[in-house]
Amino acid sequence: MTRFKSLFAIICSSVIFFAGHRAQADQVELRQDQLQSIGLLGWIAPQLEIPQAEANLPIVDPKDSSPAASLLRRYEARGIAGGLTGVVYDNRDRDHSKLPQAAFPQLTHLSYGPALREQGLDYGLAGRIILPTTVIGNSSTALTQRPSERSQARFAMTTPGGAERAFLTYANNHLYVYPEHRDHDDADLFPANWPYTLISQGSSHSDMPFVKALVMTVAAFSRETRDFLEAERLVGPTLQMIFRRNQKGLYTPEQYLSPAAHPTVYEANRLAPERMVAMAAALKPDEIPPMVHIDIEAEDFSDAAGLAGMSERLFQTSSAIARVWRSDAYSRTMTVSAEKTEDPNGHALNFKWVLLRGDPDKVRISPLTASGSKATISIDWHDSRRIAPGEMRTTDRVDIGIFAWNGLHYSAPGFVSVSFPLHQIRQYQPIGDPKTMRLVSVDYSNRENLKYVDPLLHWTANWKDEFTYGSNGAITRWQRLFPDETIVIQGEGARSGVPAPLHQLELEDGRPILVMRNALEPEN
């Protein structure tokens, strides 16, 4: 496990410094002069002093009569629950959706000094500052400026450095909750799934039930278990495992290894905080599963694909990998390894690879080792479809979950996600000898089947391309259909001496449009 210590642990082998005893765990202010740069990713604050609460402060608000709170008090009375001393709550929406101080009297609330507030480092997406302790946080905010409006979590998935910072929080005992805010209504607009955050269904304040459940779960860990989790940087993965394992209606390991346990976005009515508290209190240090580490060993997704030559590699982080299908190919293949995953207690590991989203007839997972530590994944083109039977919401994504089994518990999943540009209407047919699925037409215009197009990922164009193939599978004719004209680019009817079409991206009202800039472009 040593070589997989987080960036924070590599840069600074720090301990948590506690101030003298106070009447209650109050706020701790983070100042600019306490930050140390870690390059483009942001800063760490290794010398931040976390105030320690009086030992007799209640673990949870005495007025809270919920089953989870009652159970937590019983565990505290029995000397099992370790409480919240040294744990920090980070509100990142300037008190818009804030956990009340009285809800958990032992919990330290983070505030930001004036210089940090002026830079906006207290607001919105987390990850630019890493603290030397367990952090639970939220930001009930979203980006609302069109045409790039999106939730904070989708912003992290679709902007440079966002996924890396999200992993950095996850690998340093931080876990944040964000609302999906219109990214998961009629359609799931997220290009990937990951374990780095929790995303709540809804908008403002929908995050708070999840924050409370996570804080209660941390409070239920024994002191020995929490010390081990913090030292191994496994608070985030373990909270994700406990949360996903203990949703309402999910009671068995088999159900945990099912799509129902791992959607992109979670409904508050599926929370079972009392079950989370019970599992956390029972968890022993030598039972804790690892964080899954995955790598791509081989793939046919590329750095430049499609007419615009854009990268298909959206992000590649240690526990989540995302690809965007841009090629005209019908099938794609990758070999993925989880061999770098190490159990924190040295247990032998076995791995499960589970199709969490996608058509099982179009996804093939072939383990390559006896333990399942490596697999080849083959995926065929997917059209738009419902997320699940009886579900009205649609999706444009395939998700594969990778779970490590240590003999006692399955880990939180690692994810391989592939998203599709489903504003494009594609048709494939078996061509040639032997028969191979080939693209015979693709409409880039998004006119006939109007769908959301993420301007940070995809483009549209004012045409439809059609292809004809010979018996050997080679293109014999390529024609381009505009609203008022058809031109032949290749094959019979093409103008001789005209070079292949050149394409470039332009912005129109903030949305990328692919245009053709050579002699083949039809006249206005």
Short mmCIF file of C-alpha atoms in Angstrom, two decimals:
data_model
loop_
_atom_site.label_atom_id
_atom_site.label_comp_id
_atom_site.label_asym_id
_atom_site.label_seq_id
_atom_site.Cartn_x
_atom_site.Cartn_y
_atom_site.Cartn_z
CA MET A 1 0.00 0.00 0.00
CA THR A 2 2.97 2.29 0.62
CA ARG A 3 3.57 3.24 -2.99
CA PHE A 4 -0.05 4.31 -3.33
CA LYS A 5 -0.01 6.86 -0.56
CA SER A 6 -1.67 10.04 -1.62
CA LEU A 7 0.07 13.10 -2.98
CA PHE A 8 -0.46 14.71 0.40
CA ALA A 9 1.35 11.90 2.20
CA ILE A 10 4.24 11.97 -0.27
CA ILE A 11 4.74 15.71 -0.02
CA CYS A 12 4.28 16.10 3.69
CA SER A 13 4.42 13.45 6.40
CA SER A 14 2.41 15.50 8.83
CA VAL A 15 0.40 14.78 11.91
CA ILE A 16 -2.69 16.60 13.07
CA PHE A 17 -1.93 19.31 15.57
CA PHE A 18 -4.55 19.92 18.22
CA ALA A 19 -5.04 23.15 20.08
CA GLY A 20 -5.77 23.24 23.75
CA HIS A 21 -9.12 22.11 25.14
CA ARG A 22 -12.11 24.32 24.41
CA ALA A 23 -15.66 24.35 25.66
CA GLN A 24 -16.84 23.00 22.31
CA ALA A 25 -15.54 22.14 18.88
CA ASP A 26 -16.05 25.43 17.11
CA GLN A 27 -14.74 26.89 13.88
CA VAL A 28 -11.17 26.72 12.70
CA GLU A 29 -10.02 29.41 10.29
CA LEU A 30 -7.82 28.51 7.35
CA ARG A 31 -5.47 31.31 6.29
CA GLN A 32 -3.43 31.97 3.17
CA ASP A 33 -0.13 31.75 5.07
CA GLN A 34 -0.93 28.18 6.15
CA LEU A 35 -0.97 26.86 2.58
CA GLN A 36 1.84 25.05 0.79
CA SER A 37 1.70 24.74 -2.99
CA ILE A 38 1.58 21.31 -4.64
CA GLY A 39 1.78 22.75 -8.15
CA LEU A 40 -1.11 23.04 -10.55
CA LEU A 41 -3.43 20.93 -8.41
CA GLY A 42 -3.53 23.42 -5.53
CA TRP A 43 -2.35 23.52 -1.92
CA ILE A 44 -2.04 21.55 1.28
CA ALA A 45 -2.38 22.92 4.82
CA PRO A 46 -0.24 20.58 6.95
CA GLN A 47 0.08 22.93 9.93
CA LEU A 48 -3.64 23.64 10.35
CA GLU A 49 -4.50 23.23 14.03
CA ILE A 50 -7.79 21.42 14.63
CA PRO A 51 -9.45 22.39 17.93
CA GLN A 52 -10.28 19.53 20.28
CA ALA A 53 -13.68 19.53 21.95
CA GLU A 54 -14.38 18.85 25.59
CA ALA A 55 -14.71 15.13 26.24
CA ASN A 56 -18.24 15.49 27.64
CA LEU A 57 -19.75 17.11 24.55
CA PRO A 58 -22.51 14.94 23.02
CA ILE A 59 -21.69 13.08 19.83
CA VAL A 60 -24.99 14.15 18.26
CA ASP A 61 -27.66 16.75 19.02
CA PRO A 62 -29.62 15.54 22.09
CA LYS A 63 -32.81 16.65 20.31
CA ASP A 64 -32.15 14.30 17.38
CA SER A 65 -34.42 11.30 17.94
CA SER A 66 -33.72 9.55 14.63
CA PRO A 67 -32.86 5.82 14.71
CA ALA A 68 -29.31 6.57 13.57
CA ALA A 69 -28.77 9.16 16.32
CA SER A 70 -30.17 6.83 18.97
CA LEU A 71 -27.93 4.01 17.79
CA LEU A 72 -24.91 6.30 17.75
CA ARG A 73 -25.56 7.30 21.37
CA ARG A 74 -25.72 3.64 22.39
CA TYR A 75 -22.41 2.93 20.67
CA GLU A 76 -20.88 5.93 22.42
CA ALA A 77 -22.16 4.75 25.80
CA ARG A 78 -20.61 1.33 25.18
CA GLY A 79 -17.27 2.91 24.30
CA ILE A 80 -17.44 1.81 20.66
CA ALA A 81 -18.09 5.01 18.70
CA GLY A 82 -14.96 7.14 18.47
CA GLY A 83 -16.79 10.42 17.96
CA LEU A 84 -15.88 13.43 15.85
CA THR A 85 -12.90 15.04 17.55
CA GLY A 86 -10.51 16.17 14.82
CA VAL A 87 -13.08 15.80 12.02
CA VAL A 88 -13.79 18.91 9.91
CA TYR A 89 -16.98 20.01 8.17
CA ASP A 90 -16.36 22.15 5.07
CA ASN A 91 -19.36 24.14 3.83
CA ARG A 92 -18.60 25.53 0.37
CA ASP A 93 -21.76 27.47 -0.45
CA ARG A 94 -21.35 30.28 2.09
CA ASP A 95 -24.00 28.89 4.45
CA HIS A 96 -26.67 28.34 1.76
CA SER A 97 -27.03 24.66 2.71
CA LYS A 98 -25.15 24.35 5.96
CA LEU A 99 -24.96 21.66 8.60
CA PRO A 100 -26.04 23.30 11.88
CA GLN A 101 -23.33 23.52 14.54
CA ALA A 102 -25.70 21.99 17.08
CA ALA A 103 -26.28 18.88 14.96
CA PHE A 104 -22.88 17.43 15.91
CA PRO A 105 -21.32 19.39 18.81
CA GLN A 106 -17.94 17.62 18.51
CA LEU A 107 -17.55 18.48 14.82
CA THR A 108 -15.19 21.31 13.84
CA HIS A 109 -16.53 23.72 11.21
CA LEU A 110 -14.05 25.18 8.74
CA SER A 111 -13.98 28.89 7.88
CA TYR A 112 -11.74 30.70 5.42
CA GLY A 113 -9.62 33.78 5.97
CA PRO A 114 -10.32 37.00 4.01
CA ALA A 115 -7.60 36.40 1.41
CA LEU A 116 -8.93 32.94 0.59
CA ARG A 117 -12.52 34.19 0.39
CA GLU A 118 -11.48 36.95 -1.99
CA GLN A 119 -10.01 34.29 -4.31
CA GLY A 120 -13.19 32.21 -4.12
CA LEU A 121 -11.34 29.30 -2.53
CA ASP A 122 -14.16 28.87 -0.01
CA TYR A 123 -16.85 28.39 -2.65
CA GLY A 124 -18.02 25.78 -5.12
CA LEU A 125 -16.07 22.72 -6.16
CA ALA A 126 -13.62 21.39 -3.57
CA GLY A 127 -10.20 19.94 -4.21
CA ARG A 128 -7.85 22.88 -4.50
CA ILE A 129 -6.97 22.73 -0.79
CA ILE A 130 -6.26 19.49 1.07
CA LEU A 131 -6.46 19.43 4.88
CA PRO A 132 -4.54 17.06 7.18
CA THR A 133 -7.61 15.33 8.63
CA THR A 134 -10.94 13.74 7.78
CA VAL A 135 -13.23 16.20 5.99
CA ILE A 136 -16.92 15.92 5.12
CA GLY A 137 -18.24 18.77 2.99
CA ASN A 138 -20.83 20.01 0.56
CA SER A 139 -21.59 22.77 -1.90
CA SER A 140 -25.23 23.28 -2.82
CA THR A 141 -24.22 25.29 -5.89
CA ALA A 142 -24.03 24.87 -9.65
CA LEU A 143 -22.70 26.68 -12.70
CA THR A 144 -25.67 28.43 -14.29
CA GLN A 145 -24.21 30.46 -17.16
CA ARG A 146 -25.38 29.15 -20.53
CA PRO A 147 -24.52 27.27 -22.62
CA SER A 148 -22.10 25.50 -20.24
CA GLU A 149 -24.42 25.26 -17.24
CA ARG A 150 -23.84 22.15 -15.13
CA SER A 151 -23.54 20.74 -11.64
CA GLN A 152 -20.30 21.00 -9.73
CA ALA A 153 -19.66 17.28 -10.13
CA ARG A 154 -20.14 17.37 -13.92
CA PHE A 155 -17.93 20.45 -14.02
CA ALA A 156 -15.19 18.42 -12.33
CA MET A 157 -15.63 15.60 -14.84
CA THR A 158 -15.45 17.83 -17.92
CA THR A 159 -12.72 20.40 -17.17
CA PRO A 160 -8.92 19.96 -17.08
CA GLY A 161 -7.65 18.97 -13.64
CA GLY A 162 -11.13 18.42 -12.24
CA ALA A 163 -10.93 14.64 -12.07
CA GLU A 164 -7.42 14.75 -10.66
CA ARG A 165 -8.49 17.11 -7.87
CA ALA A 166 -11.55 14.98 -7.13
CA PHE A 167 -9.30 11.94 -6.76
CA LEU A 168 -6.95 13.95 -4.55
CA THR A 169 -9.78 14.64 -2.09
CA TYR A 170 -10.91 11.00 -2.14
CA ALA A 171 -7.35 9.76 -1.52
CA ASN A 172 -6.85 12.17 1.39
CA ASN A 173 -9.83 11.34 3.61
CA HIS A 174 -12.15 14.01 2.16
CA LEU A 175 -15.64 13.32 0.82
CA TYR A 176 -17.96 15.97 -0.63
CA VAL A 177 -21.63 15.98 -1.62
CA TYR A 178 -23.02 18.01 -4.54
CA PRO A 179 -26.56 18.25 -5.97
CA GLU A 180 -27.05 17.09 -9.55
CA HIS A 181 -29.05 20.29 -10.33
CA ARG A 182 -30.71 19.43 -13.68
CA ASP A 183 -27.96 17.06 -14.79
CA HIS A 184 -30.02 14.00 -13.88
CA ASP A 185 -33.65 14.78 -14.68
CA ASP A 186 -35.01 13.51 -18.02
CA ALA A 187 -31.55 12.24 -18.93
CA ASP A 188 -28.32 11.40 -17.14
CA LEU A 189 -25.97 14.06 -18.54
CA PHE A 190 -22.86 12.92 -16.66
CA PRO A 191 -20.14 11.55 -18.97
CA ALA A 192 -18.79 9.20 -16.30
CA ASN A 193 -19.34 7.60 -12.93
CA TRP A 194 -16.83 7.68 -10.09
CA PRO A 195 -16.47 7.11 -6.33
CA TYR A 196 -14.84 10.48 -5.61
CA THR A 197 -17.99 12.39 -4.65
CA LEU A 198 -21.60 11.74 -3.75
CA ILE A 199 -24.18 13.38 -6.03
CA SER A 200 -27.66 14.00 -4.66
CA GLN A 201 -30.84 14.03 -6.73
CA GLY A 202 -32.23 17.57 -6.73
CA SER A 203 -30.90 21.05 -6.24
CA SER A 204 -30.36 23.26 -3.20
CA HIS A 205 -30.41 21.44 0.15
CA SER A 206 -30.77 17.99 -1.41
CA ASP A 207 -27.20 17.32 -0.28
CA MET A 208 -27.82 17.76 3.44
CA PRO A 209 -29.32 14.32 4.28
CA PHE A 210 -26.21 12.72 2.78
CA VAL A 211 -23.87 15.01 4.71
CA LYS A 212 -25.60 14.09 7.98
CA ALA A 213 -25.44 10.37 7.19
CA LEU A 214 -21.73 10.58 6.37
CA VAL A 215 -20.90 12.50 9.55
CA MET A 216 -22.81 9.96 11.65
CA THR A 217 -20.92 7.15 9.95
CA VAL A 218 -17.55 8.74 10.70
CA ALA A 219 -18.63 9.27 14.31
CA ALA A 220 -19.50 5.57 14.62
CA PHE A 221 -16.03 4.30 13.71
CA SER A 222 -14.05 3.15 16.71
CA ARG A 223 -11.05 5.34 17.45
CA GLU A 224 -8.76 2.48 16.41
CA THR A 225 -10.59 2.01 13.11
CA ARG A 226 -10.63 5.70 12.27
CA ASP A 227 -6.93 6.04 13.10
CA PHE A 228 -6.20 3.16 10.72
CA LEU A 229 -8.42 4.61 7.98
CA GLU A 230 -6.77 8.02 8.25
CA ALA A 231 -3.25 6.58 8.24
CA GLU A 232 -4.01 4.45 5.16
CA ARG A 233 -5.93 7.27 3.43
CA LEU A 234 -9.03 5.08 3.19
CA VAL A 235 -11.74 7.20 4.83
CA GLY A 236 -13.27 8.16 1.46
CA PRO A 237 -13.30 4.66 -0.08
CA THR A 238 -14.63 3.12 3.13
CA LEU A 239 -17.43 5.67 3.47
CA GLN A 240 -18.39 5.05 -0.15
CA MET A 241 -18.47 1.29 0.44
CA ILE A 242 -20.60 1.63 3.57
CA PHE A 243 -22.98 4.12 1.97
CA ARG A 244 -23.51 2.07 -1.20
CA ARG A 245 -23.74 -1.24 0.70
CA ASN A 246 -26.46 0.00 3.06
CA GLN A 247 -29.07 1.67 0.89
CA LYS A 248 -32.68 0.69 1.42
CA GLY A 249 -33.56 -2.46 -0.47
CA LEU A 250 -29.94 -3.62 -0.72
CA TYR A 251 -29.15 -6.32 1.82
CA THR A 252 -26.74 -8.83 0.30
CA PRO A 253 -23.28 -8.80 -1.28
CA GLU A 254 -24.91 -9.80 -4.56
CA GLN A 255 -27.13 -6.72 -4.44
CA TYR A 256 -24.10 -4.57 -3.71
CA LEU A 257 -22.58 -5.89 -6.95
CA SER A 258 -25.59 -4.73 -8.95
CA PRO A 259 -26.48 -1.56 -10.89
CA ALA A 260 -28.98 -0.59 -8.19
CA ALA A 261 -26.16 0.13 -5.73
CA HIS A 262 -24.09 2.32 -8.05
CA PRO A 263 -26.11 4.91 -9.99
CA THR A 264 -24.54 8.22 -10.91
CA VAL A 265 -26.89 10.11 -8.60
CA TYR A 266 -28.59 9.07 -5.35
CA GLU A 267 -32.08 9.67 -3.96
CA ALA A 268 -32.32 10.72 -0.31
CA ASN A 269 -35.25 8.36 0.25
CA ARG A 270 -32.86 5.43 -0.23
CA LEU A 271 -30.66 6.47 2.67
CA ALA A 272 -30.49 4.16 5.69
CA PRO A 273 -28.20 6.06 8.11
CA GLU A 274 -28.84 3.64 10.98
CA ARG A 275 -27.47 0.77 8.86
CA MET A 276 -24.45 2.85 7.91
CA VAL A 277 -23.80 3.63 11.58
CA ALA A 278 -24.11 -0.04 12.55
CA MET A 279 -21.69 -1.22 9.88
CA ALA A 280 -19.16 1.50 10.71
CA ALA A 281 -19.24 0.65 14.41
CA ALA A 282 -18.66 -3.04 13.67
CA LEU A 283 -15.81 -2.50 11.21
CA LYS A 284 -12.41 -3.57 12.52
CA PRO A 285 -9.08 -2.28 11.16
CA ASP A 286 -8.07 -5.71 9.83
CA GLU A 287 -11.33 -5.97 7.85
CA ILE A 288 -11.00 -2.76 5.84
CA PRO A 289 -10.94 -3.30 2.06
CA PRO A 290 -8.55 -1.42 -0.22
CA MET A 291 -8.98 1.44 -2.62
CA VAL A 292 -9.18 0.03 -6.15
CA HIS A 293 -6.35 1.21 -8.43
CA ILE A 294 -6.84 0.67 -12.15
CA ASP A 295 -4.68 1.27 -15.22
CA ILE A 296 -5.21 0.98 -18.96
CA GLU A 297 -2.66 -1.43 -20.42
CA ALA A 298 -3.95 -1.29 -24.00
CA GLU A 299 -6.83 0.42 -25.80
CA ASP A 300 -8.00 1.65 -29.18
CA PHE A 301 -9.41 4.92 -27.84
CA SER A 302 -7.07 7.63 -29.10
CA ASP A 303 -5.87 11.18 -28.58
CA ALA A 304 -7.36 12.31 -31.90
CA ALA A 305 -10.53 10.80 -33.36
CA GLY A 306 -13.52 11.76 -35.47
CA LEU A 307 -13.77 14.58 -37.99
CA ALA A 308 -12.67 17.16 -35.40
CA GLY A 309 -9.66 15.13 -34.25
CA MET A 310 -10.56 15.48 -30.56
CA SER A 311 -9.23 13.25 -27.80
CA GLU A 312 -11.32 10.32 -26.64
CA ARG A 313 -9.51 10.21 -23.29
CA LEU A 314 -11.66 12.32 -21.01
CA PHE A 315 -9.74 11.49 -17.84
CA GLN A 316 -7.62 8.77 -16.32
CA THR A 317 -7.32 8.65 -12.55
CA SER A 318 -6.48 5.88 -10.15
CA SER A 319 -10.04 4.73 -9.38
CA ALA A 320 -11.98 6.07 -12.36
CA ILE A 321 -11.26 6.14 -16.10
CA ALA A 322 -13.51 7.85 -18.65
CA ARG A 323 -13.55 7.69 -22.43
CA VAL A 324 -15.66 9.55 -25.02
CA TRP A 325 -16.51 7.58 -28.18
CA ARG A 326 -15.63 9.75 -31.19
CA SER A 327 -14.40 7.19 -33.73
CA ASP A 328 -16.70 5.77 -36.42
CA ALA A 329 -15.81 2.22 -35.27
CA TYR A 330 -18.61 -0.10 -34.16
CA SER A 331 -16.57 -1.91 -31.48
CA ARG A 332 -13.83 -0.75 -29.11
CA THR A 333 -11.50 -2.74 -26.87
CA MET A 334 -9.35 -2.02 -23.83
CA THR A 335 -7.32 -4.08 -21.40
CA VAL A 336 -7.60 -2.83 -17.83
CA SER A 337 -5.50 -3.90 -14.86
CA ALA A 338 -6.27 -3.66 -11.15
CA GLU A 339 -2.99 -5.37 -10.22
CA LYS A 340 -1.69 -2.29 -8.39
CA THR A 341 -4.49 -2.59 -5.83
CA GLU A 342 -3.03 -3.62 -2.47
CA ASP A 343 -4.95 -4.64 0.62
CA PRO A 344 -4.03 -2.46 3.64
CA ASN A 345 -3.73 -5.61 5.79
CA GLY A 346 -1.93 -7.74 3.24
CA HIS A 347 -4.92 -9.98 2.45
CA ALA A 348 -5.01 -11.77 -0.88
CA LEU A 349 -7.49 -10.08 -3.21
CA ASN A 350 -9.94 -11.27 -5.81
CA PHE A 351 -11.74 -8.96 -8.20
CA LYS A 352 -15.22 -8.74 -9.65
CA TRP A 353 -15.88 -6.91 -12.92
CA VAL A 354 -19.53 -5.93 -13.19
CA LEU A 355 -21.47 -4.28 -16.00
CA LEU A 356 -23.29 -1.58 -14.05
CA ARG A 357 -24.76 0.22 -17.06
CA GLY A 358 -25.09 -0.83 -20.68
CA ASP A 359 -26.51 -3.54 -22.92
CA PRO A 360 -25.16 -6.94 -21.79
CA ASP A 361 -25.36 -8.13 -25.41
CA LYS A 362 -22.99 -5.33 -26.44
CA VAL A 363 -20.41 -5.47 -23.63
CA ARG A 364 -18.00 -8.36 -23.12
CA ILE A 365 -15.72 -8.59 -20.07
CA SER A 366 -13.04 -11.30 -20.18
CA PRO A 367 -10.88 -11.76 -17.03
CA LEU A 368 -7.26 -12.55 -17.88
CA THR A 369 -5.99 -13.79 -14.50
CA ALA A 370 -7.23 -16.31 -11.94
CA SER A 371 -7.85 -13.56 -9.37
CA GLY A 372 -9.59 -11.33 -11.90
CA SER A 373 -6.97 -8.63 -11.44
CA LYS A 374 -6.91 -7.91 -15.18
CA ALA A 375 -9.58 -8.03 -17.88
CA THR A 376 -10.23 -7.22 -21.51
CA ILE A 377 -13.35 -5.15 -22.16
CA SER A 378 -15.03 -5.00 -25.57
CA ILE A 379 -17.89 -2.56 -26.16
CA ASP A 380 -20.15 -2.13 -29.18
CA TRP A 381 -21.82 1.13 -30.15
CA HIS A 382 -24.83 1.93 -27.94
CA ASP A 383 -27.84 4.01 -28.95
CA SER A 384 -29.79 6.06 -26.41
CA ARG A 385 -31.65 3.86 -23.93
CA ARG A 386 -33.40 3.84 -20.58
CA ILE A 387 -31.11 3.51 -17.57
CA ALA A 388 -33.07 0.50 -16.31
CA PRO A 389 -36.39 -1.27 -16.95
CA GLY A 390 -39.22 0.92 -15.71
CA GLU A 391 -36.91 3.95 -15.53
CA MET A 392 -37.91 6.93 -17.69
CA ARG A 393 -34.51 8.61 -17.49
CA THR A 394 -32.20 7.95 -20.45
CA THR A 395 -28.44 7.48 -20.60
CA ASP A 396 -25.63 7.67 -23.15
CA ARG A 397 -23.05 5.79 -21.11
CA VAL A 398 -21.60 2.38 -20.31
CA ASP A 399 -20.22 1.80 -16.80
CA ILE A 400 -18.12 -1.11 -15.60
CA GLY A 401 -17.40 -1.45 -11.89
CA ILE A 402 -14.29 -3.13 -10.52
CA PHE A 403 -14.55 -4.43 -6.94
CA ALA A 404 -11.80 -5.90 -4.76
CA TRP A 405 -12.76 -8.70 -2.33
CA ASN A 406 -10.50 -9.20 0.70
CA GLY A 407 -12.35 -12.23 2.07
CA LEU A 408 -14.66 -10.15 4.27
CA HIS A 409 -15.83 -7.09 2.35
CA TYR A 410 -16.03 -5.82 -1.19
CA SER A 411 -14.34 -2.48 -1.74
CA ALA A 412 -15.83 0.67 -3.10
CA PRO A 413 -15.85 0.34 -6.88
CA GLY A 414 -13.39 1.61 -9.39
CA PHE A 415 -15.08 2.65 -12.63
CA VAL A 416 -14.44 2.45 -16.35
CA SER A 417 -16.97 4.66 -18.17
CA VAL A 418 -17.54 5.19 -21.88
CA SER A 419 -19.93 7.90 -23.07
CA PHE A 420 -21.42 8.22 -26.55
CA PRO A 421 -22.26 11.28 -28.69
CA LEU A 422 -25.91 10.34 -28.97
CA HIS A 423 -26.95 13.60 -30.57
CA GLN A 424 -25.42 11.91 -33.61
CA ILE A 425 -27.81 9.52 -35.38
CA ARG A 426 -25.64 6.61 -36.50
CA GLN A 427 -26.52 3.55 -38.55
CA TYR A 428 -24.26 0.51 -38.79
CA GLN A 429 -24.64 -2.50 -41.10
CA PRO A 430 -22.70 -5.75 -41.60
CA ILE A 431 -20.48 -5.20 -44.64
CA GLY A 432 -17.91 -7.26 -46.55
CA ASP A 433 -16.68 -10.81 -46.30
CA PRO A 434 -16.42 -11.70 -43.48
CA LYS A 435 -19.28 -9.50 -42.32
CA THR A 436 -18.09 -6.57 -40.22
CA MET A 437 -20.23 -3.80 -38.78
CA ARG A 438 -19.51 -0.57 -40.67
CA LEU A 439 -20.85 2.95 -40.32
CA VAL A 440 -23.20 3.59 -43.26
CA SER A 441 -24.63 6.95 -42.16
CA VAL A 442 -24.21 9.54 -39.44
CA ASP A 443 -26.28 12.69 -38.98
CA TYR A 444 -24.29 15.31 -37.06
CA SER A 445 -26.93 18.04 -37.22
CA ASN A 446 -29.03 17.20 -34.14
CA ARG A 447 -32.09 18.40 -36.08
CA GLU A 448 -34.33 15.35 -36.35
CA ASN A 449 -33.72 13.94 -32.89
CA LEU A 450 -33.01 17.02 -30.80
CA LYS A 451 -30.87 16.05 -27.81
CA TYR A 452 -28.73 17.86 -25.29
CA VAL A 453 -25.18 18.42 -26.56
CA ASP A 454 -22.52 19.18 -23.94
CA PRO A 455 -20.50 22.07 -25.43
CA LEU A 456 -17.46 21.09 -23.38
CA LEU A 457 -17.38 17.64 -24.98
CA HIS A 458 -19.19 17.60 -28.31
CA TRP A 459 -19.83 19.50 -31.52
CA THR A 460 -22.56 19.51 -34.15
CA ALA A 461 -22.36 20.01 -37.93
CA ASN A 462 -24.84 21.03 -40.59
CA TRP A 463 -24.75 17.77 -42.53
CA LYS A 464 -25.25 14.03 -42.71
CA ASP A 465 -22.59 11.68 -44.11
CA GLU A 466 -23.43 8.46 -45.97
CA PHE A 467 -20.96 5.71 -46.90
CA THR A 468 -20.95 2.84 -49.40
CA TYR A 469 -18.48 -0.04 -49.10
CA GLY A 470 -16.98 -2.65 -51.38
CA SER A 471 -16.81 -6.36 -50.64
CA ASN A 472 -13.41 -5.89 -49.00
CA GLY A 473 -14.85 -3.38 -46.53
CA ALA A 474 -13.20 -0.31 -48.07
CA ILE A 475 -15.24 2.87 -48.66
CA THR A 476 -16.22 3.22 -52.31
CA ARG A 477 -18.46 6.27 -51.98
CA TRP A 478 -18.82 9.03 -49.40
CA GLN A 479 -21.47 11.67 -49.83
CA ARG A 480 -22.42 14.59 -47.61
CA LEU A 481 -26.02 15.77 -47.37
CA PHE A 482 -26.65 19.42 -46.46
CA PRO A 483 -30.17 20.82 -46.01
CA ASP A 484 -30.24 22.14 -49.59
CA GLU A 485 -27.46 20.26 -51.40
CA THR A 486 -25.63 16.95 -51.61
CA ILE A 487 -21.95 16.68 -52.50
CA VAL A 488 -19.86 13.61 -53.21
CA ILE A 489 -16.54 13.57 -51.38
CA GLN A 490 -15.24 10.19 -52.55
CA GLY A 491 -16.23 7.77 -55.31
CA GLU A 492 -18.44 8.08 -58.36
CA GLY A 493 -19.66 11.66 -58.77
CA ALA A 494 -16.80 13.27 -56.84
CA ARG A 495 -15.12 16.27 -58.45
CA SER A 496 -11.67 15.34 -59.68
CA GLY A 497 -8.67 17.21 -58.35
CA VAL A 498 -10.52 18.44 -55.25
CA PRO A 499 -8.64 17.68 -52.01
CA ALA A 500 -10.17 15.79 -49.12
CA PRO A 501 -12.40 17.97 -46.95
CA LEU A 502 -10.80 20.06 -44.22
CA HIS A 503 -12.71 20.66 -41.01
CA GLN A 504 -12.37 23.14 -38.20
CA LEU A 505 -14.29 23.99 -35.06
CA GLU A 506 -15.92 27.38 -34.60
CA LEU A 507 -18.00 28.77 -31.76
CA GLU A 508 -21.57 29.84 -32.36
CA ASP A 509 -23.30 31.27 -29.27
CA GLY A 510 -20.73 29.46 -27.16
CA ARG A 511 -21.38 26.07 -28.80
CA PRO A 512 -18.78 24.31 -30.99
CA ILE A 513 -19.82 23.86 -34.61
CA LEU A 514 -17.76 21.87 -37.11
CA VAL A 515 -17.46 23.60 -40.48
CA MET A 516 -15.87 22.62 -43.79
CA ARG A 517 -13.30 25.09 -45.16
CA ASN A 518 -12.28 24.08 -48.70
CA ALA A 519 -13.57 23.82 -52.28
CA LEU A 520 -16.16 21.20 -51.34
CA GLU A 521 -18.12 23.57 -49.13
CA PRO A 522 -21.48 24.35 -50.78
CA GLU A 523 -22.08 27.94 -51.75
CA ASN A 524 -24.59 29.98 -49.79
#
